[in-house]
mmCIF file of C-alpha atoms in Angstrom:
data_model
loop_
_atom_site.group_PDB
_atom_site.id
_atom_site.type_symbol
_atom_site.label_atom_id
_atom_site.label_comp_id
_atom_site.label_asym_id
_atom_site.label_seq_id
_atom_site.Cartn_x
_atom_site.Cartn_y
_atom_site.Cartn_z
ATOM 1 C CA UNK A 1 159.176 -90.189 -46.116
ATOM 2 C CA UNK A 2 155.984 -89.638 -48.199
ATOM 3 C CA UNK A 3 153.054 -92.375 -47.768
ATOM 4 C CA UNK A 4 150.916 -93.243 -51.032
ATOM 5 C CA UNK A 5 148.431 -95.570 -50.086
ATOM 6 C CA UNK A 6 147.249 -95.502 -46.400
ATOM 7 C CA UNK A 7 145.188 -98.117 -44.193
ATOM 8 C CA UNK A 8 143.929 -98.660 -40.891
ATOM 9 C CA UNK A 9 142.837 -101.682 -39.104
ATOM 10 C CA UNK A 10 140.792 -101.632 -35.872
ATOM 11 C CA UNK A 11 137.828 -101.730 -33.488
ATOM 12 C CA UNK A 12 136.058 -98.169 -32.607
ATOM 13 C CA UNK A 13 138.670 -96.353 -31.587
ATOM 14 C CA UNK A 14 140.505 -96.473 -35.432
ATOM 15 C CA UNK A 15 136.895 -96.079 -36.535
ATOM 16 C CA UNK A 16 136.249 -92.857 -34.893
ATOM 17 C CA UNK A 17 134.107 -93.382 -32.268
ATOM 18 C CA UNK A 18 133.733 -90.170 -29.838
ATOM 19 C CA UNK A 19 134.702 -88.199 -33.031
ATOM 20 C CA UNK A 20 131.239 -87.131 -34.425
ATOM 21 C CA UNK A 21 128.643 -89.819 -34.213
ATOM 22 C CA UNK A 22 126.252 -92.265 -36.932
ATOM 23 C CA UNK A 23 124.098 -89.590 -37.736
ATOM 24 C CA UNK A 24 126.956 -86.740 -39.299
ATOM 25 C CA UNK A 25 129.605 -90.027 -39.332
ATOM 26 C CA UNK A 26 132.803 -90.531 -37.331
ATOM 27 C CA UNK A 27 136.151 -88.580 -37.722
ATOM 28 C CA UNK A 28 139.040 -90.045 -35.354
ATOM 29 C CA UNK A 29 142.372 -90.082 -34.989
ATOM 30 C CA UNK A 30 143.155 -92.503 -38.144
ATOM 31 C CA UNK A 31 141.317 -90.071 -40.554
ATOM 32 C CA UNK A 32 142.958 -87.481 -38.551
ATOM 33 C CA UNK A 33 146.728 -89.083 -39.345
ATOM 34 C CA UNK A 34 145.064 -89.367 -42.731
ATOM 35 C CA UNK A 35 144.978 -85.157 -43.302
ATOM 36 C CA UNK A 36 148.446 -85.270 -41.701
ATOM 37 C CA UNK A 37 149.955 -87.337 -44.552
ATOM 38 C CA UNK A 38 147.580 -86.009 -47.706
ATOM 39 C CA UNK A 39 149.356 -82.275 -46.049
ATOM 40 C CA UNK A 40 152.560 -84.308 -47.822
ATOM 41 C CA UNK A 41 151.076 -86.104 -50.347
ATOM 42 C CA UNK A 42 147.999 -84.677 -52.034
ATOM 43 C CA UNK A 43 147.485 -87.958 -53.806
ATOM 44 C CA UNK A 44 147.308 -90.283 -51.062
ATOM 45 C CA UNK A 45 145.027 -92.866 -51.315
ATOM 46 C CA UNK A 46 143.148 -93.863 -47.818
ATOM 47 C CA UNK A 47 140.944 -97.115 -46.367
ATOM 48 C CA UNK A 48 139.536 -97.267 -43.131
ATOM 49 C CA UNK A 49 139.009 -100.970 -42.548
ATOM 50 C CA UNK A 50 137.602 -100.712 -38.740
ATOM 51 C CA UNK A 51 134.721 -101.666 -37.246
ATOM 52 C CA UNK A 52 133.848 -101.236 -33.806
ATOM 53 C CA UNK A 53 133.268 -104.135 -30.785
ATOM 54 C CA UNK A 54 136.057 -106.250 -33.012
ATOM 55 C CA UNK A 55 138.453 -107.920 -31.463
ATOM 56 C CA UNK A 56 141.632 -109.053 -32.300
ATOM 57 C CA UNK A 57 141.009 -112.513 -33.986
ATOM 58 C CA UNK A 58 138.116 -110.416 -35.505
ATOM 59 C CA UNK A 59 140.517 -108.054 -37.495
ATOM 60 C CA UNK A 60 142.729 -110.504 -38.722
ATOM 61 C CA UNK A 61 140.174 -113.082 -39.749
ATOM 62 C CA UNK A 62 138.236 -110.308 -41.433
ATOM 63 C CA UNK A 63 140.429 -106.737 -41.923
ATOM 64 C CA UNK A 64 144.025 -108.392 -42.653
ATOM 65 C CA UNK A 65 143.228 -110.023 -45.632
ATOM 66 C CA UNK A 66 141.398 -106.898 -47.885
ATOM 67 C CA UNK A 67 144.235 -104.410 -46.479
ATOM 68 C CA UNK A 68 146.757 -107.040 -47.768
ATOM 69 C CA UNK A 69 144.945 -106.398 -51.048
ATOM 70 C CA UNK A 70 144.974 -103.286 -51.052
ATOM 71 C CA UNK A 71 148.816 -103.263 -51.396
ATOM 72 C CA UNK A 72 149.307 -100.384 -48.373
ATOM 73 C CA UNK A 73 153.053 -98.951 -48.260
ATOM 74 C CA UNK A 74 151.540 -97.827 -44.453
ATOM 75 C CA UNK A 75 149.144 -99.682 -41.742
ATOM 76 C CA UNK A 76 147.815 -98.682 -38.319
ATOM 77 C CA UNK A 77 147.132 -101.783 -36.063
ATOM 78 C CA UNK A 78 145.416 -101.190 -33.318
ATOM 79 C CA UNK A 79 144.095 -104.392 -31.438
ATOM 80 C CA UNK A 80 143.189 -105.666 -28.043
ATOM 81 C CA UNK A 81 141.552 -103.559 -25.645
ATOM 82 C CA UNK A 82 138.355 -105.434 -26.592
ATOM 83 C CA UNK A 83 139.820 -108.699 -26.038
ATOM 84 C CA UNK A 84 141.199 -107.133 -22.419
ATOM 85 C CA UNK A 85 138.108 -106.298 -21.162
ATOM 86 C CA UNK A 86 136.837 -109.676 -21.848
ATOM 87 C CA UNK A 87 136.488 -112.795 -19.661
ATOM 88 C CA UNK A 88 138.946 -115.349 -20.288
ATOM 89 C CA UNK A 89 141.443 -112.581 -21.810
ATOM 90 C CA UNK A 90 145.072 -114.668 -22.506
ATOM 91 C CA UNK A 91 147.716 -111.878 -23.050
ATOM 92 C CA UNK A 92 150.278 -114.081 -25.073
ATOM 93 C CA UNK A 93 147.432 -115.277 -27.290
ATOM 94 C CA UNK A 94 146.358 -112.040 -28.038
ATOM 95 C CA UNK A 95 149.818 -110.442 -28.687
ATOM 96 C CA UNK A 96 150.025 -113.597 -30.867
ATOM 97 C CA UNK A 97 147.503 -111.892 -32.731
ATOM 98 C CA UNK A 98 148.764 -108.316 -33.091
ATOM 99 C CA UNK A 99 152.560 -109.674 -33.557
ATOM 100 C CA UNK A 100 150.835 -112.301 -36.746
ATOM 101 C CA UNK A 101 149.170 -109.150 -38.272
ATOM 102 C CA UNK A 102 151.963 -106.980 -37.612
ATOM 103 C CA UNK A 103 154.768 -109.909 -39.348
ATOM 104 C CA UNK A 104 151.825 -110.218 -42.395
ATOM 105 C CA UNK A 105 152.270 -106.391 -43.153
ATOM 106 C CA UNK A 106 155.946 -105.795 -43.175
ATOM 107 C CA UNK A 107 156.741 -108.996 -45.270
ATOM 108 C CA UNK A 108 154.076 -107.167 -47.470
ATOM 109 C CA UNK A 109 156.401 -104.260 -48.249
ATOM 110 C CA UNK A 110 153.900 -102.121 -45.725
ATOM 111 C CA UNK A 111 155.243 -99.556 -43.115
ATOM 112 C CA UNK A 112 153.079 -100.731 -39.607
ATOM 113 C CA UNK A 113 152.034 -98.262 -37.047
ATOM 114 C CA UNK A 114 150.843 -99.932 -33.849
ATOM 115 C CA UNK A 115 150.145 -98.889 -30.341
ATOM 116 C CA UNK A 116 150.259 -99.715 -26.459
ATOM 117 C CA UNK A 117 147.617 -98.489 -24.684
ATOM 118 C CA UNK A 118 146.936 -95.725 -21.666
ATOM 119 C CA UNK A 119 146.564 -96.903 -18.146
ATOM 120 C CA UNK A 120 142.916 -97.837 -18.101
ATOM 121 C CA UNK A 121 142.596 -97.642 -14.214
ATOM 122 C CA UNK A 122 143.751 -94.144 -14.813
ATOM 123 C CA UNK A 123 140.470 -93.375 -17.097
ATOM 124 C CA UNK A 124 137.810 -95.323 -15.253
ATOM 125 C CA UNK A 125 138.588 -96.160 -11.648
ATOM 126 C CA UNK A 126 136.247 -99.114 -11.845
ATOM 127 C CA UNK A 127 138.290 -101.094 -14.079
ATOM 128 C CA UNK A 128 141.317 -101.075 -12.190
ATOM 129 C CA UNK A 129 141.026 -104.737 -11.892
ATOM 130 C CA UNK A 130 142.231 -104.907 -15.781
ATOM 131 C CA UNK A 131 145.447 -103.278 -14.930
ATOM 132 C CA UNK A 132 147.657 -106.235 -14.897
ATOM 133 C CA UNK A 133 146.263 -107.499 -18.188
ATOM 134 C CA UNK A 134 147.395 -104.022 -19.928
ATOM 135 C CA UNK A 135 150.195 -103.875 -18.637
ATOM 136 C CA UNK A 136 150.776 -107.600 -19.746
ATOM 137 C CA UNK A 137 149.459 -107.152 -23.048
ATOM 138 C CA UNK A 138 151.348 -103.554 -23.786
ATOM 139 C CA UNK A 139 154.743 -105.483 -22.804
ATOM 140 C CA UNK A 140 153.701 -108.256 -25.686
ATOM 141 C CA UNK A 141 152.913 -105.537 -27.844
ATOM 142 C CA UNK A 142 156.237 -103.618 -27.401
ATOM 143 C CA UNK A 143 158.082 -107.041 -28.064
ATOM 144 C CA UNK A 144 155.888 -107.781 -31.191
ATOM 145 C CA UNK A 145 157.185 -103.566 -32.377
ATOM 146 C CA UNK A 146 160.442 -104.293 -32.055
ATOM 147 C CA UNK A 147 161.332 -105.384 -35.264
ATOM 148 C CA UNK A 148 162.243 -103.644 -39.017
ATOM 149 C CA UNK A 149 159.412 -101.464 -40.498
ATOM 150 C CA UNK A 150 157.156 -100.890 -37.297
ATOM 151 C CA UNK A 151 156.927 -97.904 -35.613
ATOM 152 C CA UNK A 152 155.605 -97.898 -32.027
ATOM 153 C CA UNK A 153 153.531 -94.890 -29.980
ATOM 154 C CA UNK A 154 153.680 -95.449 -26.376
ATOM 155 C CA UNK A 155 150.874 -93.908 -24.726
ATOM 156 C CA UNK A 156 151.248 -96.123 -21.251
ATOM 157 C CA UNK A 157 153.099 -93.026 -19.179
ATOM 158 C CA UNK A 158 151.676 -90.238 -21.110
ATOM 159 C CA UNK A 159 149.662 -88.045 -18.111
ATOM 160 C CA UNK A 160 147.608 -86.738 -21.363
ATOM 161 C CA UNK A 161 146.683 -90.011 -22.214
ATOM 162 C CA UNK A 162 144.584 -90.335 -19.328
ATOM 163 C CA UNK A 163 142.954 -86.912 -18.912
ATOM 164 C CA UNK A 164 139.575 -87.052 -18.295
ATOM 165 C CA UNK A 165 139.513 -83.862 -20.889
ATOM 166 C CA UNK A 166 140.637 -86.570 -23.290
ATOM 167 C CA UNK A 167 137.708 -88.492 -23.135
ATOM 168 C CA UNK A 168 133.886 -88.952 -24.301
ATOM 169 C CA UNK A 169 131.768 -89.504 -21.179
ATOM 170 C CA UNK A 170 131.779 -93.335 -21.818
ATOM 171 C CA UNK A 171 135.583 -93.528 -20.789
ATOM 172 C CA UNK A 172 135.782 -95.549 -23.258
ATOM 173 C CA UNK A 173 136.355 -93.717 -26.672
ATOM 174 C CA UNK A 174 138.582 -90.889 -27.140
ATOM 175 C CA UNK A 175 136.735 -87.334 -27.613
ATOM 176 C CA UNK A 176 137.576 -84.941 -30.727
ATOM 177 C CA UNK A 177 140.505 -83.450 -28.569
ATOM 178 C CA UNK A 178 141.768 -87.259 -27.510
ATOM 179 C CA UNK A 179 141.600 -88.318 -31.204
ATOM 180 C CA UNK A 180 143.529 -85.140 -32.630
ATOM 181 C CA UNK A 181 146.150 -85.900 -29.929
ATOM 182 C CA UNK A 182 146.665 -89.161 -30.653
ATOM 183 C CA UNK A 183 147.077 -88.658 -34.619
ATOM 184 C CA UNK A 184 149.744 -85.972 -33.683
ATOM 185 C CA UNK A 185 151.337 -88.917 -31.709
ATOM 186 C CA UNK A 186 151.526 -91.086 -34.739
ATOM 187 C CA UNK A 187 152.065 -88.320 -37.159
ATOM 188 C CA UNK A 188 155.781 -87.228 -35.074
ATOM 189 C CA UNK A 189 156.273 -90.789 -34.484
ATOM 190 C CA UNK A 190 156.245 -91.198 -38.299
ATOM 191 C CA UNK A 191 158.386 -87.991 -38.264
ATOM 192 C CA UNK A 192 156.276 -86.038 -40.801
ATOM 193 C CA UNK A 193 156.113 -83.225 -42.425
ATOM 194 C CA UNK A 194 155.402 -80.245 -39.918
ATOM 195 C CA UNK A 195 154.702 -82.582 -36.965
ATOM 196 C CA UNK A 196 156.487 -81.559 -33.472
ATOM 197 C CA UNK A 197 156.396 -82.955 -29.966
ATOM 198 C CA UNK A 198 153.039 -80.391 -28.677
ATOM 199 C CA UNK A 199 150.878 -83.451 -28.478
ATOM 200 C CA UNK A 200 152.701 -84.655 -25.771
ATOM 201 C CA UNK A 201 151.824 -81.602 -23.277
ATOM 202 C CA UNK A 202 149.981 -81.988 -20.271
ATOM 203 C CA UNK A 203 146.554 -79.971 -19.755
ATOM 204 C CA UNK A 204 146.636 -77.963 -16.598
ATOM 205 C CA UNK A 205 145.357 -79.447 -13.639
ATOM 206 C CA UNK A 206 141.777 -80.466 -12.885
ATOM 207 C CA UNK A 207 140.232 -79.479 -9.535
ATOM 208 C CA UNK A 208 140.071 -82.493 -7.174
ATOM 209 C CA UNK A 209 136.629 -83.957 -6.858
ATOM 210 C CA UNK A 210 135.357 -84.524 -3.199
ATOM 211 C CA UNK A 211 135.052 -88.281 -2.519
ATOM 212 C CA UNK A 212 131.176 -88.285 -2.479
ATOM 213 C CA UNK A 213 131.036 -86.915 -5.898
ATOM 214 C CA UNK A 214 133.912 -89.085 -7.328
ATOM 215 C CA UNK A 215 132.158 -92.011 -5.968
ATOM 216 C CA UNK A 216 128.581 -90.916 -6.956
ATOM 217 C CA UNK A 217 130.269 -89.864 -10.506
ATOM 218 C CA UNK A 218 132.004 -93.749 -10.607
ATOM 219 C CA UNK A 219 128.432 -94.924 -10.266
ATOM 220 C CA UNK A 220 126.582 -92.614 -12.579
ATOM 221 C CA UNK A 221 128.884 -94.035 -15.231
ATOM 222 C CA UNK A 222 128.625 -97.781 -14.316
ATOM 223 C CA UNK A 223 125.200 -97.161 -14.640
ATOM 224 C CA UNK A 224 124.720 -95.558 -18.246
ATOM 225 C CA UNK A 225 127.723 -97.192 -19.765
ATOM 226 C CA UNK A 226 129.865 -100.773 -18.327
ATOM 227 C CA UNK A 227 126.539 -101.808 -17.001
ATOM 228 C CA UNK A 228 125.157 -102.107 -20.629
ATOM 229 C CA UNK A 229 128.380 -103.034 -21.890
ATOM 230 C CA UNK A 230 127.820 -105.496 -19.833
ATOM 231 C CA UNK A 231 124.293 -106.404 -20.076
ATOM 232 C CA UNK A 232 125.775 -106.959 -24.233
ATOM 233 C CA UNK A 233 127.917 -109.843 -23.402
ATOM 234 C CA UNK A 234 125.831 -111.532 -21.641
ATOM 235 C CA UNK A 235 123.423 -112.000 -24.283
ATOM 236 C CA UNK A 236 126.042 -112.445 -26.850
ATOM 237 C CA UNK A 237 126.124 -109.230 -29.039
ATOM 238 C CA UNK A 238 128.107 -107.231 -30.101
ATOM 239 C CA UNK A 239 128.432 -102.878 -30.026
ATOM 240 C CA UNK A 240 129.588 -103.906 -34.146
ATOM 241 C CA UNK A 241 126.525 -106.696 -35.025
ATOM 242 C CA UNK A 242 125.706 -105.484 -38.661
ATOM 243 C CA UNK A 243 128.024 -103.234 -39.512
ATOM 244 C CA UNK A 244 130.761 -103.085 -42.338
ATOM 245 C CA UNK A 245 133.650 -100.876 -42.751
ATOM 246 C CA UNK A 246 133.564 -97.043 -42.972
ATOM 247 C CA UNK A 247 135.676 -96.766 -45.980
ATOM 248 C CA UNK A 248 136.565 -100.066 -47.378
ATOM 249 C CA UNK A 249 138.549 -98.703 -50.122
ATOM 250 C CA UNK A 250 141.278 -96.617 -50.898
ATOM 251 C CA UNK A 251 139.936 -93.536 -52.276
ATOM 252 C CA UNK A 252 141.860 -89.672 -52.505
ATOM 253 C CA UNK A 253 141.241 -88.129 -48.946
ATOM 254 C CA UNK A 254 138.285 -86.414 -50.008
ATOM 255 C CA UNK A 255 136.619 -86.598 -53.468
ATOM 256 C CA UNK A 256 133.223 -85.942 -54.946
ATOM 257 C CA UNK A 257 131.361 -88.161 -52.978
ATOM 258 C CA UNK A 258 132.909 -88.912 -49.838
ATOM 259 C CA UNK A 259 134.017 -86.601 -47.047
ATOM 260 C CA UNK A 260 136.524 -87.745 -44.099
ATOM 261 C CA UNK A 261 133.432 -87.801 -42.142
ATOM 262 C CA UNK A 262 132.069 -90.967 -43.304
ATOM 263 C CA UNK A 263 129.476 -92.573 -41.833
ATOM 264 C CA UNK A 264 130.139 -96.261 -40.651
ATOM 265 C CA UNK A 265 128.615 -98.728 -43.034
ATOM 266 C CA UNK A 266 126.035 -101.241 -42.071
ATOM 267 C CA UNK A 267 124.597 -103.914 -43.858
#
């Protein structure tokens, strides 16, 4: 099946983040699935709704209702890991969420992509205490999938998912590689055109750090990145405060003024 008119929903990881940067503009995986389905369908039209630090109630209070406008015939949801990482994190309340947006899009005539994601402990060591919410949450999520017109990408068990070679140095946003991956995930999941199983292959394997430099690696990134993370909530902002959508409406993949690397808007 060809897609026409193409839109993602999200928080930084649909917005590209780890995929270029604000200065030359972010890439990432949805723009990547983007090129995948313009290879089928020169004319597709494409939004890019996401803005990063949202969570969940965030998108559908403020993304749901302009991609509904926008009369999509495919959506990628991807919601929750800001909500996970998050004090007072309710798993069913949250899957409420996704499974609300998810119901909103199909009785709209609109294909839905969504997504479970990779063992977090896996990625950063530190946050292993957030394992049992995942694992929570990505069981809601695969309940919430399981219906007529959604297709689901399981990256939980993928070893890939969790390579280090996947990731930006925050751990916390996919690098150029991770993102490419990940939009050959959905792009064979959505059984296109030229798109095989490759993504799934594992990298080979990485030499085994010595416990003094895991440990003094663990801190190093505690230090530059969760500890300012941190240092955000407490005060109440946000990594998204100010900013508006990349590409808030659907536009051919790449036209006269606009390449896929957009830069994030801001107001």
């Amino acid at each position: 099946m060809t897609y026409a008119r193409y839109v993602a929903i999200g928080d930084s990881q649909t917005e590209g983040l780890g995929d270029g940067d604000d200065t030359v503009g972010h890439r990432g995986w949805a723009d990547r699935l983007a090129e995948h389905l313009a290879a089928a369908n020169p004319d597709l039209l494409y939004a890019n709704l996401a803005v990063r630090g949202r969570q969940a109630a965030q998108i559908r209070a403020e993304q749901l209702p302009a991609a509904l406008a926008l009369r999509p015939d495919l959506v990628t949801v991807m919601a929750g890991m800001n909500d996970i990482i998050r004090s007072g994190f309710d798993a069913a309340t949250v899957a409420d969420i996704v499974a609300d947006m998810i119901a909103q899009l199909t009785a709209a005539g609109a294909h839905v992509v969504t997504m479970t994601f990779p063992d977090i402990a896996r990625i950063a060591p530190l946050a292993r205490p957030l394992r049992p919410r995942l694992i929570d949450f990505n069981a809601r999520v695969r309940e919430a999938a399981a219906r007529p017109g959604v297709t689901l990408v399981d990256t939980f068990s993928l070893d890939f998912a969790t390579d280090a070679r996947m990731w930006s140095v925050d751990r916390l946003h996919a690098n150029p590689s991770g993102h490419a991956r990940f939009a050959a995930a959905v792009a064979h999941a959505l059984d296109l055109p030229g798109a095989d199983d490759t993504w799934m292959a594992p990298l080979p394997p990485l030499p085994t750090l010595g416990a003094w430099r895991a440990a003094s690696a663990e801190m190093r990134w505690f230090a530059t990145f969760a500890g300012p993370w941190i240092g955000r909530r407490l005060l109440g902002r946000s990594s998204g405060d100010g900013r508006t959508a990349k590409r808030p409406l659907l536009t051919p993949l790449i036209d006269g003024n606009q390449s896929m690397l957009g830069k994030s808007g801001s107001s």
